[in-house]
């Protein structure tokens, strides 16, 4: 079963624009992670945010977490064509990960 | 540092056959996880192995099984293959400690004809 839903399901933007995708989850968490998946390949870990953190940055990525609303957002700034991929949020960690449904991001030149 | 490696990249089988998928974790990682990514069903947790023991299992039938070897590599076995087993099977590893990310391999694409 999927822990959460991601919104939007698909997003198409121009290179240089910012992309924001949201994730909602159902149960209380210790941390939330974001992953990227290029077409048909494995997942690349992007960032982990702990439940006691509200915001975290990594390069062009900014993740926020609102545990009261059980939601998280991933912002990619100054997007590039190479950012075209599916993005998943996941909860869990040391045990198993439960993934959201994913957002398909397309960055056009 | 080598990442998680999976073999084979592709595997084609027919209904009723058995498939074996292999995974080598990142050096130093003791936990190995298996996930299934089937079309329309998303990423589903299959199995978790740590220190050679099965620690947790997802909602899959017993014909999905596996093991972890003393060098922490792992095998996933799927018996009596069915058409709906066609999927990308992803292996991940982690240090097994809390709040540590899982690192994924590129997967094995299993196709059932």
XYZ file of C-alpha atoms in Angstrom:
222
model
C 0.000 0.000 0.000
C 1.111 3.543 -0.604
C 1.781 5.667 2.456
C 0.956 8.870 0.751
C -0.081 10.785 -2.254
C 2.024 13.121 -4.280
C 0.801 16.171 -6.013
C 0.864 16.907 -8.836
C 1.071 13.549 -10.593
C 2.811 15.233 -13.509
C 4.521 18.579 -13.929
C 5.973 20.169 -17.057
C 8.112 23.299 -16.818
C 10.699 25.227 -18.775
C 14.380 25.047 -17.986
C 15.315 27.658 -15.410
C 11.933 27.613 -13.688
C 11.336 26.261 -10.207
C 9.486 23.004 -9.626
C 7.486 22.275 -6.505
C 6.009 18.908 -5.648
C 4.087 17.928 -2.562
C 3.718 14.764 -0.563
C 1.155 13.832 2.041
C 1.450 10.858 4.349
C -0.832 9.107 6.772
C 1.001 7.947 9.878
C 3.469 9.572 12.256
C 7.055 9.408 11.070
C 10.655 9.545 12.266
C 11.867 10.941 8.976
C 10.842 11.512 5.385
C 13.016 10.977 2.353
C 12.888 12.112 -1.253
C 14.148 10.005 -4.122
C 14.560 10.563 -7.856
C 14.072 7.868 -10.469
C 15.188 8.295 -14.038
C 13.171 6.313 -16.528
C 13.299 2.592 -15.726
C 16.316 2.866 -13.463
C 16.989 2.687 -9.756
C 16.188 5.339 -7.189
C 18.670 8.012 -6.243
C 18.485 9.304 -2.684
C 18.116 13.092 -2.642
C 17.513 14.224 0.897
C 16.342 13.001 4.318
C 14.523 15.277 6.723
C 13.945 14.229 10.320
C 10.621 14.709 12.050
C 12.072 17.447 14.280
C 13.310 19.439 11.278
C 11.158 21.889 9.359
C 13.371 22.697 6.406
C 16.473 21.304 4.788
C 18.584 22.360 1.827
C 20.901 20.461 -0.481
C 22.242 22.332 -3.486
C 19.250 23.352 -5.601
C 16.883 21.285 -3.469
C 14.792 22.584 -0.607
C 12.582 20.288 1.429
C 10.034 21.345 4.007
C 8.178 19.177 6.483
C 4.982 19.989 8.338
C 4.245 17.129 10.721
C 1.016 18.773 11.927
C -0.351 18.551 8.391
C 1.484 15.317 7.587
C 2.929 16.872 4.468
C 6.236 17.663 2.820
C 7.294 19.613 -0.221
C 10.298 19.392 -2.519
C 11.405 22.506 -4.354
C 13.917 22.283 -7.189
C 15.225 25.704 -8.118
C 16.592 26.738 -11.516
C 15.573 23.445 -13.071
C 17.600 21.759 -15.800
C 16.665 19.277 -18.485
C 18.636 16.678 -16.516
C 16.138 17.052 -13.659
C 13.542 15.291 -15.814
C 12.600 12.240 -13.753
C 10.025 10.849 -11.341
C 10.267 12.032 -7.764
C 9.045 10.008 -4.807
C 8.664 10.743 -1.142
C 9.142 7.862 1.261
C 8.585 7.348 4.942
C 10.220 4.759 7.158
C 13.940 4.147 7.240
C 15.755 1.523 9.203
C 12.952 -0.925 8.590
C 11.098 -0.520 5.320
C 10.249 2.410 3.128
C 6.713 3.192 2.083
C 6.582 5.285 -1.038
C 4.229 7.879 -2.357
C 2.760 7.635 -5.821
C 5.361 9.909 -7.359
C 5.463 13.092 -9.431
C 6.673 12.907 -13.029
C 8.667 16.047 -13.755
C 9.500 17.079 -17.298
C 11.861 19.994 -17.818
C 11.812 21.306 -21.353
C 14.543 23.285 -23.062
C 32.873 3.468 -3.369
C 30.848 0.983 -5.392
C 27.104 1.350 -5.168
C 24.479 -1.347 -4.881
C 24.810 -3.769 -7.776
C 22.098 -6.036 -9.085
C 22.165 -8.864 -11.582
C 20.962 -9.691 -14.074
C 19.776 -6.423 -15.617
C 17.007 -8.180 -17.502
C 15.445 -11.583 -17.027
C 12.852 -13.212 -19.222
C 10.921 -16.203 -17.928
C 7.713 -18.039 -18.686
C 4.807 -18.754 -16.391
C 5.527 -21.415 -13.795
C 9.300 -21.035 -13.924
C 11.508 -19.845 -11.087
C 13.621 -16.670 -11.055
C 16.654 -15.757 -8.981
C 17.740 -12.149 -8.631
C 20.974 -11.097 -6.962
C 22.095 -8.025 -5.062
C 25.397 -6.831 -3.629
C 25.090 -4.046 -1.054
C 27.376 -1.117 -0.506
C 30.469 -2.167 1.422
C 29.807 -1.856 5.145
C 26.035 -2.051 4.826
C 24.439 -4.943 6.662
C 20.794 -4.405 5.690
C 19.373 -5.331 2.308
C 15.863 -4.510 1.149
C 13.882 -5.724 -1.842
C 11.109 -3.749 -3.531
C 8.830 -4.471 -6.449
C 7.845 -1.736 -8.878
C 5.053 -3.030 -11.066
C 3.180 -0.924 -13.566
C 0.216 0.716 -11.906
C 1.077 -0.548 -8.422
C 3.967 1.705 -7.488
C 6.867 0.766 -5.275
C 6.027 -2.023 -2.856
C 8.206 -3.310 -0.034
C 9.008 -7.012 -0.359
C 11.650 -8.127 2.142
C 14.236 -6.837 4.589
C 17.335 -8.779 5.604
C 19.791 -7.770 8.257
C 22.753 -9.743 9.572
C 21.609 -12.794 7.641
C 18.092 -12.859 9.062
C 14.751 -11.952 7.504
C 13.519 -9.024 9.612
C 10.353 -7.955 7.853
C 8.184 -9.018 4.973
C 5.699 -7.147 2.827
C 2.306 -8.349 1.697
C 3.526 -10.883 -0.851
C 2.817 -14.628 -1.142
C 5.330 -17.198 0.171
C 6.576 -17.963 -3.337
C 8.574 -14.754 -2.928
C 11.524 -15.641 -0.733
C 15.139 -14.781 -0.312
C 18.215 -15.004 1.773
C 21.217 -13.018 2.849
C 24.698 -14.479 2.745
C 27.533 -13.995 5.260
C 29.052 -11.327 2.976
C 25.666 -9.484 3.178
C 24.814 -10.041 -0.472
C 21.292 -11.247 -1.080
C 19.165 -13.310 -3.410
C 15.483 -12.918 -4.176
C 13.760 -16.052 -5.423
C 10.371 -16.060 -7.054
C 8.795 -19.462 -7.623
C 5.863 -20.457 -9.829
C 6.088 -17.225 -11.784
C 2.857 -15.519 -12.776
C 2.277 -12.882 -15.430
C 1.676 -10.224 -12.769
C 5.183 -10.788 -11.390
C 6.468 -8.794 -14.348
C 8.089 -5.758 -12.743
C 11.277 -3.930 -11.921
C 12.791 -5.450 -8.767
C 14.889 -3.020 -6.808
C 17.400 -3.830 -4.129
C 18.566 -1.296 -1.573
C 21.062 -1.341 1.255
C 21.659 0.680 4.368
C 23.760 0.577 7.493
C 20.677 -0.675 9.312
C 20.737 2.128 11.863
C 17.779 4.412 12.316
C 17.391 7.529 10.195
C 19.843 6.319 7.582
C 18.849 6.468 3.906
C 18.509 3.414 1.739
C 20.658 3.352 -1.383
C 19.273 1.604 -4.427
C 20.647 -0.415 -7.286
C 19.459 -0.060 -10.865
C 17.147 -3.035 -10.581
C 16.383 -6.225 -12.442
C 13.637 -6.045 -15.040
C 11.732 -9.342 -14.839
C 9.442 -10.110 -17.742
C 7.083 -13.078 -17.665
C 5.879 -14.357 -21.015
